[in-house]
Amino acid sequence: MLRNGLYIVATPIGNLQDISARAAEILRDADIIACEDSRVSKKLFALLGISINKKFISYEDHSEEQKAQMIIDLINQGNSIALISDAGSPLISDPGYKLVRLCREQNIYVTAVPGACAVITALQLSGLPTNRFMFAGFIPNKEKARTDLFEELKNINTTLVFYETAPRLLKTLDKASEIFGNREIAVARELTKMFEEVVYGNFEDITAHFTQNEPRGEFVLIITPPQEKKSSADDIKEILRKRLCETSLKTAVKEISAEYKLPKNDVYAMALELKDE
């Protein structure tokens, strides 16, 4: 019998055999299942041979705040509740963090049952740097929002990971190529499923591949960090001189030191010399 509380349970992202023994046991024993779509969850339970003779409640983005306290009230009444997403690890680009925060505030028992996660699986298969990465979630649908996101992230020194849908993939690759330039990327789709595929190269290579092969399934896009810019002191001075004509000294120093990984004090001293010329 499970202790009353909230159990955050990872479910398979494709291959049913990726369900852990602990996850299956908790899904069998939990009094209530909180899920995005009960139809999807009941189908999963049937495939796993787990009875659906229990209460399923909807917990999704637009109902998260309203349902959180209701779930806590059910736990306080002595119930064990398993929170699952349609596939993979809950809270990763899925609702749930507000519920966990509220549970912490009200001293409700919370635990997580780790398992499949498309972000980690894609990184493992990509062959791209994994020592530091940033998961940026789903790429926005609207072009301006997509452009703004890429511009915001383009200079961050880390591998970037995104989720994308098949219908938008080529548009996203086109815009990403424009902003990120000729970086190495990997695109993974249908992870752990029969038609799993991971392709890597530059934007031109990947775009050509998916132009010839219609994008199908669910995608993870991974982009390598920007290459370190190496320039001579004279080059830096010339770049800084131009930048000082376009913006303030403080902003120019901040931008140049970040772009070329130089000590701010050194760039500041160089900027003062240029100002005095």
JSON list of C-alpha atoms in Angstrom, two decimals, residues 45-273:
[
{"chain": "A", "resi": 45, "resn": "PHE", "atom": "CA", "xyz": [-2.37, 1.12, -18.88]},
{"chain": "A", "resi": 46, "resn": "ALA", "atom": "CA", "xyz": [-4.09, -1.45, -21.08]},
{"chain": "A", "resi": 47, "resn": "LEU", "atom": "CA", "xyz": [-0.90, -2.06, -23.07]},
{"chain": "A", "resi": 48, "resn": "LEU", "atom": "CA", "xyz": [1.05, -2.46, -19.84]},
{"chain": "A", "resi": 49, "resn": "GLY", "atom": "CA", "xyz": [-1.55, -4.83, -18.40]},
{"chain": "A", "resi": 50, "resn": "ILE", "atom": "CA", "xyz": [-2.46, -2.47, -15.57]},
{"chain": "A", "resi": 51, "resn": "SER", "atom": "CA", "xyz": [-6.08, -2.20, -14.48]},
{"chain": "A", "resi": 52, "resn": "ILE", "atom": "CA", "xyz": [-7.91, 1.02, -15.34]},
{"chain": "A", "resi": 53, "resn": "ASN", "atom": "CA", "xyz": [-10.41, 0.37, -12.56]},
{"chain": "A", "resi": 54, "resn": "LYS", "atom": "CA", "xyz": [-9.38, 3.49, -10.64]},
{"chain": "A", "resi": 55, "resn": "LYS", "atom": "CA", "xyz": [-10.02, 7.22, -10.78]},
{"chain": "A", "resi": 56, "resn": "PHE", "atom": "CA", "xyz": [-8.36, 9.26, -13.56]},
{"chain": "A", "resi": 57, "resn": "ILE", "atom": "CA", "xyz": [-8.40, 13.05, -13.30]},
{"chain": "A", "resi": 58, "resn": "SER", "atom": "CA", "xyz": [-7.32, 15.56, -15.93]},
{"chain": "A", "resi": 59, "resn": "TYR", "atom": "CA", "xyz": [-4.33, 17.75, -15.10]},
{"chain": "A", "resi": 60, "resn": "GLU", "atom": "CA", "xyz": [-3.14, 19.92, -17.99]},
{"chain": "A", "resi": 61, "resn": "ASP", "atom": "CA", "xyz": [-1.81, 23.41, -18.71]},
{"chain": "A", "resi": 62, "resn": "HIS", "atom": "CA", "xyz": [-5.07, 25.36, -18.69]},
{"chain": "A", "resi": 63, "resn": "SER", "atom": "CA", "xyz": [-6.38, 23.61, -15.55]},
{"chain": "A", "resi": 64, "resn": "GLU", "atom": "CA", "xyz": [-3.17, 23.39, -13.52]},
{"chain": "A", "resi": 65, "resn": "GLU", "atom": "CA", "xyz": [-3.80, 26.17, -11.03]},
{"chain": "A", "resi": 66, "resn": "GLN", "atom": "CA", "xyz": [-7.43, 25.20, -10.45]},
{"chain": "A", "resi": 67, "resn": "LYS", "atom": "CA", "xyz": [-6.70, 21.48, -10.04]},
{"chain": "A", "resi": 68, "resn": "ALA", "atom": "CA", "xyz": [-3.58, 21.72, -7.85]},
{"chain": "A", "resi": 69, "resn": "GLN", "atom": "CA", "xyz": [-5.38, 22.37, -4.57]},
{"chain": "A", "resi": 70, "resn": "MET", "atom": "CA", "xyz": [-8.03, 19.78, -5.42]},
{"chain": "A", "resi": 71, "resn": "ILE", "atom": "CA", "xyz": [-5.30, 17.16, -5.80]},
{"chain": "A", "resi": 72, "resn": "ILE", "atom": "CA", "xyz": [-3.73, 18.16, -2.50]},
{"chain": "A", "resi": 73, "resn": "ASP", "atom": "CA", "xyz": [-7.14, 17.90, -0.81]},
{"chain": "A", "resi": 74, "resn": "LEU", "atom": "CA", "xyz": [-7.49, 14.36, -2.19]},
{"chain": "A", "resi": 75, "resn": "ILE", "atom": "CA", "xyz": [-4.04, 13.48, -0.81]},
{"chain": "A", "resi": 76, "resn": "ASN", "atom": "CA", "xyz": [-5.00, 14.88, 2.59]},
{"chain": "A", "resi": 77, "resn": "GLN", "atom": "CA", "xyz": [-8.03, 12.59, 2.49]},
{"chain": "A", "resi": 78, "resn": "GLY", "atom": "CA", "xyz": [-5.63, 9.63, 2.43]},
{"chain": "A", "resi": 79, "resn": "ASN", "atom": "CA", "xyz": [-5.08, 9.07, -1.31]},
{"chain": "A", "resi": 80, "resn": "SER", "atom": "CA", "xyz": [-1.91, 8.29, -3.23]},
{"chain": "A", "resi": 81, "resn": "ILE", "atom": "CA", "xyz": [-1.81, 10.12, -6.57]},
{"chain": "A", "resi": 82, "resn": "ALA", "atom": "CA", "xyz": [0.45, 9.34, -9.51]},
{"chain": "A", "resi": 83, "resn": "LEU", "atom": "CA", "xyz": [1.14, 12.28, -11.83]},
{"chain": "A", "resi": 84, "resn": "ILE", "atom": "CA", "xyz": [1.98, 11.22, -15.39]},
{"chain": "A", "resi": 85, "resn": "SER", "atom": "CA", "xyz": [2.28, 12.94, -18.77]},
{"chain": "A", "resi": 86, "resn": "ASP", "atom": "CA", "xyz": [1.16, 11.46, -22.08]},
{"chain": "A", "resi": 87, "resn": "ALA", "atom": "CA", "xyz": [4.73, 10.18, -22.52]},
{"chain": "A", "resi": 88, "resn": "GLY", "atom": "CA", "xyz": [8.06, 10.64, -20.80]},
{"chain": "A", "resi": 89, "resn": "SER", "atom": "CA", "xyz": [8.96, 12.53, -17.63]},
{"chain": "A", "resi": 90, "resn": "PRO", "atom": "CA", "xyz": [6.30, 14.82, -16.14]},
{"chain": "A", "resi": 91, "resn": "LEU", "atom": "CA", "xyz": [7.12, 18.53, -15.72]},
{"chain": "A", "resi": 92, "resn": "ILE", "atom": "CA", "xyz": [9.55, 18.53, -18.70]},
{"chain": "A", "resi": 93, "resn": "SER", "atom": "CA", "xyz": [7.65, 20.97, -20.95]},
{"chain": "A", "resi": 94, "resn": "ASP", "atom": "CA", "xyz": [4.52, 19.64, -19.24]},
{"chain": "A", "resi": 95, "resn": "PRO", "atom": "CA", "xyz": [2.44, 20.97, -16.34]},
{"chain": "A", "resi": 96, "resn": "GLY", "atom": "CA", "xyz": [3.23, 20.02, -12.78]},
{"chain": "A", "resi": 97, "resn": "TYR", "atom": "CA", "xyz": [5.71, 22.36, -11.15]},
{"chain": "A", "resi": 98, "resn": "LYS", "atom": "CA", "xyz": [2.97, 24.52, -9.59]},
{"chain": "A", "resi": 99, "resn": "LEU", "atom": "CA", "xyz": [1.47, 21.40, -8.02]},
{"chain": "A", "resi": 100, "resn": "VAL", "atom": "CA", "xyz": [4.85, 20.29, -6.64]},
{"chain": "A", "resi": 101, "resn": "ARG", "atom": "CA", "xyz": [5.50, 23.77, -5.24]},
{"chain": "A", "resi": 102, "resn": "LEU", "atom": "CA", "xyz": [2.11, 23.82, -3.54]},
{"chain": "A", "resi": 103, "resn": "CYS", "atom": "CA", "xyz": [2.75, 20.36, -2.12]},
{"chain": "A", "resi": 104, "resn": "ARG", "atom": "CA", "xyz": [6.04, 21.57, -0.65]},
{"chain": "A", "resi": 105, "resn": "GLU", "atom": "CA", "xyz": [4.34, 24.60, 0.87]},
{"chain": "A", "resi": 106, "resn": "GLN", "atom": "CA", "xyz": [1.69, 22.39, 2.50]},
{"chain": "A", "resi": 107, "resn": "ASN", "atom": "CA", "xyz": [4.11, 19.64, 3.66]},
{"chain": "A", "resi": 108, "resn": "ILE", "atom": "CA", "xyz": [2.67, 17.00, 1.32]},
{"chain": "A", "resi": 109, "resn": "TYR", "atom": "CA", "xyz": [4.85, 13.97, 0.60]},
{"chain": "A", "resi": 110, "resn": "VAL", "atom": "CA", "xyz": [6.30, 14.15, -2.95]},
{"chain": "A", "resi": 111, "resn": "THR", "atom": "CA", "xyz": [8.62, 11.74, -4.71]},
{"chain": "A", "resi": 112, "resn": "ALA", "atom": "CA", "xyz": [9.71, 11.12, -8.29]},
{"chain": "A", "resi": 113, "resn": "VAL", "atom": "CA", "xyz": [10.07, 7.86, -10.20]},
{"chain": "A", "resi": 114, "resn": "PRO", "atom": "CA", "xyz": [12.66, 8.57, -12.93]},
{"chain": "A", "resi": 115, "resn": "GLY", "atom": "CA", "xyz": [12.57, 7.07, -16.37]},
{"chain": "A", "resi": 116, "resn": "ALA", "atom": "CA", "xyz": [12.40, 7.88, -20.06]},
{"chain": "A", "resi": 117, "resn": "CYS", "atom": "CA", "xyz": [12.99, 11.48, -21.15]},
{"chain": "A", "resi": 118, "resn": "ALA", "atom": "CA", "xyz": [13.29, 12.57, -24.78]},
{"chain": "A", "resi": 119, "resn": "VAL", "atom": "CA", "xyz": [15.73, 15.39, -23.93]},
{"chain": "A", "resi": 120, "resn": "ILE", "atom": "CA", "xyz": [18.28, 13.06, -22.33]},
{"chain": "A", "resi": 121, "resn": "THR", "atom": "CA", "xyz": [17.81, 10.28, -24.88]},
{"chain": "A", "resi": 122, "resn": "ALA", "atom": "CA", "xyz": [18.35, 12.67, -27.80]},
{"chain": "A", "resi": 123, "resn": "LEU", "atom": "CA", "xyz": [21.48, 14.13, -26.20]},
{"chain": "A", "resi": 124, "resn": "GLN", "atom": "CA", "xyz": [22.91, 10.65, -25.65]},
{"chain": "A", "resi": 125, "resn": "LEU", "atom": "CA", "xyz": [22.40, 9.75, -29.30]},
{"chain": "A", "resi": 126, "resn": "SER", "atom": "CA", "xyz": [23.42, 13.08, -30.86]},
{"chain": "A", "resi": 127, "resn": "GLY", "atom": "CA", "xyz": [27.19, 12.86, -30.63]},
{"chain": "A", "resi": 128, "resn": "LEU", "atom": "CA", "xyz": [27.20, 16.57, -29.73]},
{"chain": "A", "resi": 129, "resn": "PRO", "atom": "CA", "xyz": [28.67, 18.12, -26.54]},
{"chain": "A", "resi": 130, "resn": "THR", "atom": "CA", "xyz": [26.73, 17.05, -23.43]},
{"chain": "A", "resi": 131, "resn": "ASN", "atom": "CA", "xyz": [28.90, 18.44, -20.63]},
{"chain": "A", "resi": 132, "resn": "ARG", "atom": "CA", "xyz": [26.62, 21.48, -20.44]},
{"chain": "A", "resi": 133, "resn": "PHE", "atom": "CA", "xyz": [23.25, 21.93, -22.08]},
{"chain": "A", "resi": 134, "resn": "MET", "atom": "CA", "xyz": [20.09, 24.03, -21.90]},
{"chain": "A", "resi": 135, "resn": "PHE", "atom": "CA", "xyz": [16.63, 22.67, -22.59]},
{"chain": "A", "resi": 136, "resn": "ALA", "atom": "CA", "xyz": [14.57, 25.48, -24.11]},
{"chain": "A", "resi": 137, "resn": "GLY", "atom": "CA", "xyz": [11.29, 23.58, -24.49]},
{"chain": "A", "resi": 138, "resn": "PHE", "atom": "CA", "xyz": [8.95, 23.78, -27.47]},
{"chain": "A", "resi": 139, "resn": "ILE", "atom": "CA", "xyz": [9.87, 26.27, -30.18]},
{"chain": "A", "resi": 140, "resn": "PRO", "atom": "CA", "xyz": [7.17, 28.96, -30.57]},
{"chain": "A", "resi": 141, "resn": "ASN", "atom": "CA", "xyz": [4.75, 28.66, -33.46]},
{"chain": "A", "resi": 142, "resn": "LYS", "atom": "CA", "xyz": [4.78, 32.33, -34.50]},
{"chain": "A", "resi": 143, "resn": "GLU", "atom": "CA", "xyz": [7.73, 33.56, -36.53]},
{"chain": "A", "resi": 144, "resn": "LYS", "atom": "CA", "xyz": [8.53, 36.63, -34.42]},
{"chain": "A", "resi": 145, "resn": "ALA", "atom": "CA", "xyz": [8.48, 34.65, -31.18]},
{"chain": "A", "resi": 146, "resn": "ARG", "atom": "CA", "xyz": [10.67, 31.98, -32.78]},
{"chain": "A", "resi": 147, "resn": "THR", "atom": "CA", "xyz": [13.14, 34.61, -34.01]},
{"chain": "A", "resi": 148, "resn": "ASP", "atom": "CA", "xyz": [13.22, 36.36, -30.63]},
{"chain": "A", "resi": 149, "resn": "LEU", "atom": "CA", "xyz": [13.94, 33.08, -28.84]},
{"chain": "A", "resi": 150, "resn": "PHE", "atom": "CA", "xyz": [16.81, 32.16, -31.15]},
{"chain": "A", "resi": 151, "resn": "GLU", "atom": "CA", "xyz": [18.31, 35.67, -30.91]},
{"chain": "A", "resi": 152, "resn": "GLU", "atom": "CA", "xyz": [18.12, 35.45, -27.12]},
{"chain": "A", "resi": 153, "resn": "LEU", "atom": "CA", "xyz": [19.95, 32.12, -27.02]},
{"chain": "A", "resi": 154, "resn": "LYS", "atom": "CA", "xyz": [22.45, 32.36, -29.89]},
{"chain": "A", "resi": 155, "resn": "ASN", "atom": "CA", "xyz": [25.45, 33.57, -27.85]},
{"chain": "A", "resi": 156, "resn": "ILE", "atom": "CA", "xyz": [24.98, 31.29, -24.84]},
{"chain": "A", "resi": 157, "resn": "ASN", "atom": "CA", "xyz": [27.98, 28.97, -24.48]},
{"chain": "A", "resi": 158, "resn": "THR", "atom": "CA", "xyz": [26.05, 25.73, -24.13]},
{"chain": "A", "resi": 159, "resn": "THR", "atom": "CA", "xyz": [24.41, 23.03, -26.24]},
{"chain": "A", "resi": 160, "resn": "LEU", "atom": "CA", "xyz": [20.78, 23.99, -26.89]},
{"chain": "A", "resi": 161, "resn": "VAL", "atom": "CA", "xyz": [17.94, 21.46, -26.93]},
{"chain": "A", "resi": 162, "resn": "PHE", "atom": "CA", "xyz": [14.43, 22.13, -28.28]},
{"chain": "A", "resi": 163, "resn": "TYR", "atom": "CA", "xyz": [11.25, 20.21, -28.98]},
{"chain": "A", "resi": 164, "resn": "GLU", "atom": "CA", "xyz": [9.60, 20.73, -32.38]},
{"chain": "A", "resi": 165, "resn": "THR", "atom": "CA", "xyz": [6.69, 19.34, -34.36]},
{"chain": "A", "resi": 166, "resn": "ALA", "atom": "CA", "xyz": [6.90, 17.75, -37.80]},
{"chain": "A", "resi": 167, "resn": "PRO", "atom": "CA", "xyz": [4.83, 20.40, -39.68]},
{"chain": "A", "resi": 168, "resn": "ARG", "atom": "CA", "xyz": [7.07, 23.25, -38.46]},
{"chain": "A", "resi": 169, "resn": "LEU", "atom": "CA", "xyz": [10.47, 21.56, -38.67]},
{"chain": "A", "resi": 170, "resn": "LEU", "atom": "CA", "xyz": [11.63, 22.96, -42.04]},
{"chain": "A", "resi": 171, "resn": "LYS", "atom": "CA", "xyz": [10.57, 26.52, -41.15]},
{"chain": "A", "resi": 172, "resn": "THR", "atom": "CA", "xyz": [12.42, 26.21, -37.87]},
{"chain": "A", "resi": 173, "resn": "LEU", "atom": "CA", "xyz": [15.57, 24.89, -39.54]},
{"chain": "A", "resi": 174, "resn": "ASP", "atom": "CA", "xyz": [15.49, 27.77, -42.01]},
{"chain": "A", "resi": 175, "resn": "LYS", "atom": "CA", "xyz": [15.21, 30.41, -39.29]},
{"chain": "A", "resi": 176, "resn": "ALA", "atom": "CA", "xyz": [17.74, 28.68, -37.02]},
{"chain": "A", "resi": 177, "resn": "SER", "atom": "CA", "xyz": [20.24, 28.53, -39.88]},
{"chain": "A", "resi": 178, "resn": "GLU", "atom": "CA", "xyz": [19.85, 32.27, -40.42]},
{"chain": "A", "resi": 179, "resn": "ILE", "atom": "CA", "xyz": [20.52, 33.05, -36.74]},
{"chain": "A", "resi": 180, "resn": "PHE", "atom": "CA", "xyz": [22.90, 30.32, -35.54]},
{"chain": "A", "resi": 181, "resn": "GLY", "atom": "CA", "xyz": [24.98, 30.10, -38.71]},
{"chain": "A", "resi": 182, "resn": "ASN", "atom": "CA", "xyz": [26.98, 27.06, -39.75]},
{"chain": "A", "resi": 183, "resn": "ARG", "atom": "CA", "xyz": [26.92, 25.15, -36.46]},
{"chain": "A", "resi": 184, "resn": "GLU", "atom": "CA", "xyz": [26.70, 21.40, -36.03]},
{"chain": "A", "resi": 185, "resn": "ILE", "atom": "CA", "xyz": [23.22, 20.19, -35.20]},
{"chain": "A", "resi": 186, "resn": "ALA", "atom": "CA", "xyz": [21.40, 16.93, -34.62]},
{"chain": "A", "resi": 187, "resn": "VAL", "atom": "CA", "xyz": [17.72, 16.16, -35.14]},
{"chain": "A", "resi": 188, "resn": "ALA", "atom": "CA", "xyz": [16.22, 13.13, -33.42]},
{"chain": "A", "resi": 189, "resn": "ARG", "atom": "CA", "xyz": [12.75, 11.75, -34.07]},
{"chain": "A", "resi": 190, "resn": "GLU", "atom": "CA", "xyz": [10.54, 8.90, -32.91]},
{"chain": "A", "resi": 191, "resn": "LEU", "atom": "CA", "xyz": [12.96, 8.02, -30.13]},
{"chain": "A", "resi": 192, "resn": "THR", "atom": "CA", "xyz": [12.83, 4.40, -28.88]},
{"chain": "A", "resi": 193, "resn": "LYS", "atom": "CA", "xyz": [10.20, 3.61, -31.53]},
{"chain": "A", "resi": 194, "resn": "MET", "atom": "CA", "xyz": [10.40, 1.43, -34.64]},
{"chain": "A", "resi": 195, "resn": "PHE", "atom": "CA", "xyz": [11.35, 4.32, -36.94]},
{"chain": "A", "resi": 196, "resn": "GLU", "atom": "CA", "xyz": [13.81, 6.03, -34.60]},
{"chain": "A", "resi": 197, "resn": "GLU", "atom": "CA", "xyz": [16.17, 8.29, -36.51]},
{"chain": "A", "resi": 198, "resn": "VAL", "atom": "CA", "xyz": [18.98, 10.66, -35.55]},
{"chain": "A", "resi": 199, "resn": "VAL", "atom": "CA", "xyz": [20.60, 12.78, -38.27]},
{"chain": "A", "resi": 200, "resn": "TYR", "atom": "CA", "xyz": [23.46, 15.18, -37.74]},
{"chain": "A", "resi": 201, "resn": "GLY", "atom": "CA", "xyz": [25.50, 17.66, -39.73]},
{"chain": "A", "resi": 202, "resn": "ASN", "atom": "CA", "xyz": [25.03, 21.36, -40.48]},
{"chain": "A", "resi": 203, "resn": "PHE", "atom": "CA", "xyz": [21.74, 23.12, -41.17]},
{"chain": "A", "resi": 204, "resn": "GLU", "atom": "CA", "xyz": [22.12, 22.70, -44.92]},
{"chain": "A", "resi": 205, "resn": "ASP", "atom": "CA", "xyz": [22.61, 18.94, -44.58]},
{"chain": "A", "resi": 206, "resn": "ILE", "atom": "CA", "xyz": [19.67, 18.46, -42.23]},
{"chain": "A", "resi": 207, "resn": "THR", "atom": "CA", "xyz": [17.34, 20.68, -44.26]},
{"chain": "A", "resi": 208, "resn": "ALA", "atom": "CA", "xyz": [18.19, 18.74, -47.41]},
{"chain": "A", "resi": 209, "resn": "HIS", "atom": "CA", "xyz": [17.50, 15.45, -45.64]},
{"chain": "A", "resi": 210, "resn": "PHE", "atom": "CA", "xyz": [14.06, 16.47, -44.41]},
{"chain": "A", "resi": 211, "resn": "THR", "atom": "CA", "xyz": [13.19, 18.14, -47.68]},
{"chain": "A", "resi": 212, "resn": "GLN", "atom": "CA", "xyz": [13.71, 14.78, -49.38]},
{"chain": "A", "resi": 213, "resn": "ASN", "atom": "CA", "xyz": [12.17, 12.82, -46.49]},
{"chain": "A", "resi": 214, "resn": "GLU", "atom": "CA", "xyz": [8.90, 14.28, -45.21]},
{"chain": "A", "resi": 215, "resn": "PRO", "atom": "CA", "xyz": [9.20, 15.02, -41.47]},
{"chain": "A", "resi": 216, "resn": "ARG", "atom": "CA", "xyz": [7.08, 12.62, -39.43]},
{"chain": "A", "resi": 217, "resn": "GLY", "atom": "CA", "xyz": [6.75, 12.05, -35.71]},
{"chain": "A", "resi": 218, "resn": "GLU", "atom": "CA", "xyz": [8.03, 14.04, -32.75]},
{"chain": "A", "resi": 219, "resn": "PHE", "atom": "CA", "xyz": [11.36, 15.87, -32.97]},
{"chain": "A", "resi": 220, "resn": "VAL", "atom": "CA", "xyz": [14.21, 16.98, -30.73]},
{"chain": "A", "resi": 221, "resn": "LEU", "atom": "CA", "xyz": [16.54, 19.62, -32.20]},
{"chain": "A", "resi": 222, "resn": "ILE", "atom": "CA", "xyz": [20.04, 19.98, -30.73]},
{"chain": "A", "resi": 223, "resn": "ILE", "atom": "CA", "xyz": [22.42, 22.84, -31.60]},
{"chain": "A", "resi": 224, "resn": "THR", "atom": "CA", "xyz": [26.08, 23.03, -30.61]},
{"chain": "A", "resi": 225, "resn": "PRO", "atom": "CA", "xyz": [27.48, 26.03, -28.72]},
{"chain": "A", "resi": 226, "resn": "PRO", "atom": "CA", "xyz": [28.95, 28.98, -30.64]},
{"chain": "A", "resi": 227, "resn": "GLN", "atom": "CA", "xyz": [32.58, 28.59, -31.64]},
{"chain": "A", "resi": 228, "resn": "GLU", "atom": "CA", "xyz": [34.99, 30.59, -29.57]},
{"chain": "A", "resi": 229, "resn": "LYS", "atom": "CA", "xyz": [35.92, 33.77, -31.40]},
{"chain": "A", "resi": 230, "resn": "LYS", "atom": "CA", "xyz": [39.67, 34.34, -31.62]},
{"chain": "A", "resi": 231, "resn": "SER", "atom": "CA", "xyz": [40.96, 37.66, -32.79]},
{"chain": "A", "resi": 232, "resn": "SER", "atom": "CA", "xyz": [44.15, 39.70, -32.42]},
{"chain": "A", "resi": 233, "resn": "ALA", "atom": "CA", "xyz": [44.30, 42.79, -30.23]},
{"chain": "A", "resi": 234, "resn": "ASP", "atom": "CA", "xyz": [44.18, 44.96, -33.37]},
{"chain": "A", "resi": 235, "resn": "ASP", "atom": "CA", "xyz": [41.06, 43.13, -34.56]},
{"chain": "A", "resi": 236, "resn": "ILE", "atom": "CA", "xyz": [39.41, 43.62, -31.19]},
{"chain": "A", "resi": 237, "resn": "LYS", "atom": "CA", "xyz": [40.28, 47.31, -31.21]},
{"chain": "A", "resi": 238, "resn": "GLU", "atom": "CA", "xyz": [38.73, 47.79, -34.63]},
{"chain": "A", "resi": 239, "resn": "ILE", "atom": "CA", "xyz": [35.57, 45.90, -33.66]},
{"chain": "A", "resi": 240, "resn": "LEU", "atom": "CA", "xyz": [35.35, 47.87, -30.41]},
{"chain": "A", "resi": 241, "resn": "ARG", "atom": "CA", "xyz": [35.86, 51.17, -32.27]},
{"chain": "A", "resi": 242, "resn": "LYS", "atom": "CA", "xyz": [32.90, 50.40, -34.53]},
{"chain": "A", "resi": 243, "resn": "ARG", "atom": "CA", "xyz": [30.78, 49.26, -31.62]},
{"chain": "A", "resi": 244, "resn": "LEU", "atom": "CA", "xyz": [31.47, 52.47, -29.69]},
{"chain": "A", "resi": 245, "resn": "CYS", "atom": "CA", "xyz": [30.02, 54.42, -32.61]},
{"chain": "A", "resi": 246, "resn": "GLU", "atom": "CA", "xyz": [26.80, 52.38, -32.34]},
{"chain": "A", "resi": 247, "resn": "THR", "atom": "CA", "xyz": [26.24, 52.12, -28.59]},
{"chain": "A", "resi": 248, "resn": "SER", "atom": "CA", "xyz": [27.39, 53.27, -25.15]},
{"chain": "A", "resi": 249, "resn": "LEU", "atom": "CA", "xyz": [30.82, 52.46, -23.74]},
{"chain": "A", "resi": 250, "resn": "LYS", "atom": "CA", "xyz": [29.32, 50.24, -21.02]},
{"chain": "A", "resi": 251, "resn": "THR", "atom": "CA", "xyz": [27.24, 48.24, -23.50]},
{"chain": "A", "resi": 252, "resn": "ALA", "atom": "CA", "xyz": [30.11, 47.91, -25.98]},
{"chain": "A", "resi": 253, "resn": "VAL", "atom": "CA", "xyz": [32.45, 46.60, -23.27]},
{"chain": "A", "resi": 254, "resn": "LYS", "atom": "CA", "xyz": [29.88, 44.12, -22.03]},
{"chain": "A", "resi": 255, "resn": "GLU", "atom": "CA", "xyz": [29.13, 42.81, -25.53]},
{"chain": "A", "resi": 256, "resn": "ILE", "atom": "CA", "xyz": [32.74, 42.50, -26.67]},
{"chain": "A", "resi": 257, "resn": "SER", "atom": "CA", "xyz": [33.94, 40.84, -23.47]},
{"chain": "A", "resi": 258, "resn": "ALA", "atom": "CA", "xyz": [31.09, 38.32, -23.72]},
{"chain": "A", "resi": 259, "resn": "GLU", "atom": "CA", "xyz": [31.51, 37.59, -27.43]},
{"chain": "A", "resi": 260, "resn": "TYR", "atom": "CA", "xyz": [35.28, 37.16, -27.33]},
{"chain": "A", "resi": 261, "resn": "LYS", "atom": "CA", "xyz": [35.58, 35.84, -23.75]},
{"chain": "A", "resi": 262, "resn": "LEU", "atom": "CA", "xyz": [37.90, 38.66, -22.65]},
{"chain": "A", "resi": 263, "resn": "PRO", "atom": "CA", "xyz": [38.24, 40.18, -19.18]},
{"chain": "A", "resi": 264, "resn": "LYS", "atom": "CA", "xyz": [35.92, 43.17, -18.86]},
{"chain": "A", "resi": 265, "resn": "ASN", "atom": "CA", "xyz": [38.64, 45.30, -17.27]},
{"chain": "A", "resi": 266, "resn": "ASP", "atom": "CA", "xyz": [40.94, 44.78, -20.28]},
{"chain": "A", "resi": 267, "resn": "VAL", "atom": "CA", "xyz": [38.19, 45.66, -22.75]},
{"chain": "A", "resi": 268, "resn": "TYR", "atom": "CA", "xyz": [37.21, 48.68, -20.64]},
{"chain": "A", "resi": 269, "resn": "ALA", "atom": "CA", "xyz": [40.80, 49.98, -20.66]},
{"chain": "A", "resi": 270, "resn": "MET", "atom": "CA", "xyz": [40.96, 49.50, -24.42]},
{"chain": "A", "resi": 271, "resn": "ALA", "atom": "CA", "xyz": [37.66, 51.36, -24.83]},
{"chain": "A", "resi": 272, "resn": "LEU", "atom": "CA", "xyz": [38.95, 54.31, -22.75]},
{"chain": "A", "resi": 273, "resn": "GLU", "atom": "CA", "xyz": [42.05, 54.52, -24.97]}
]
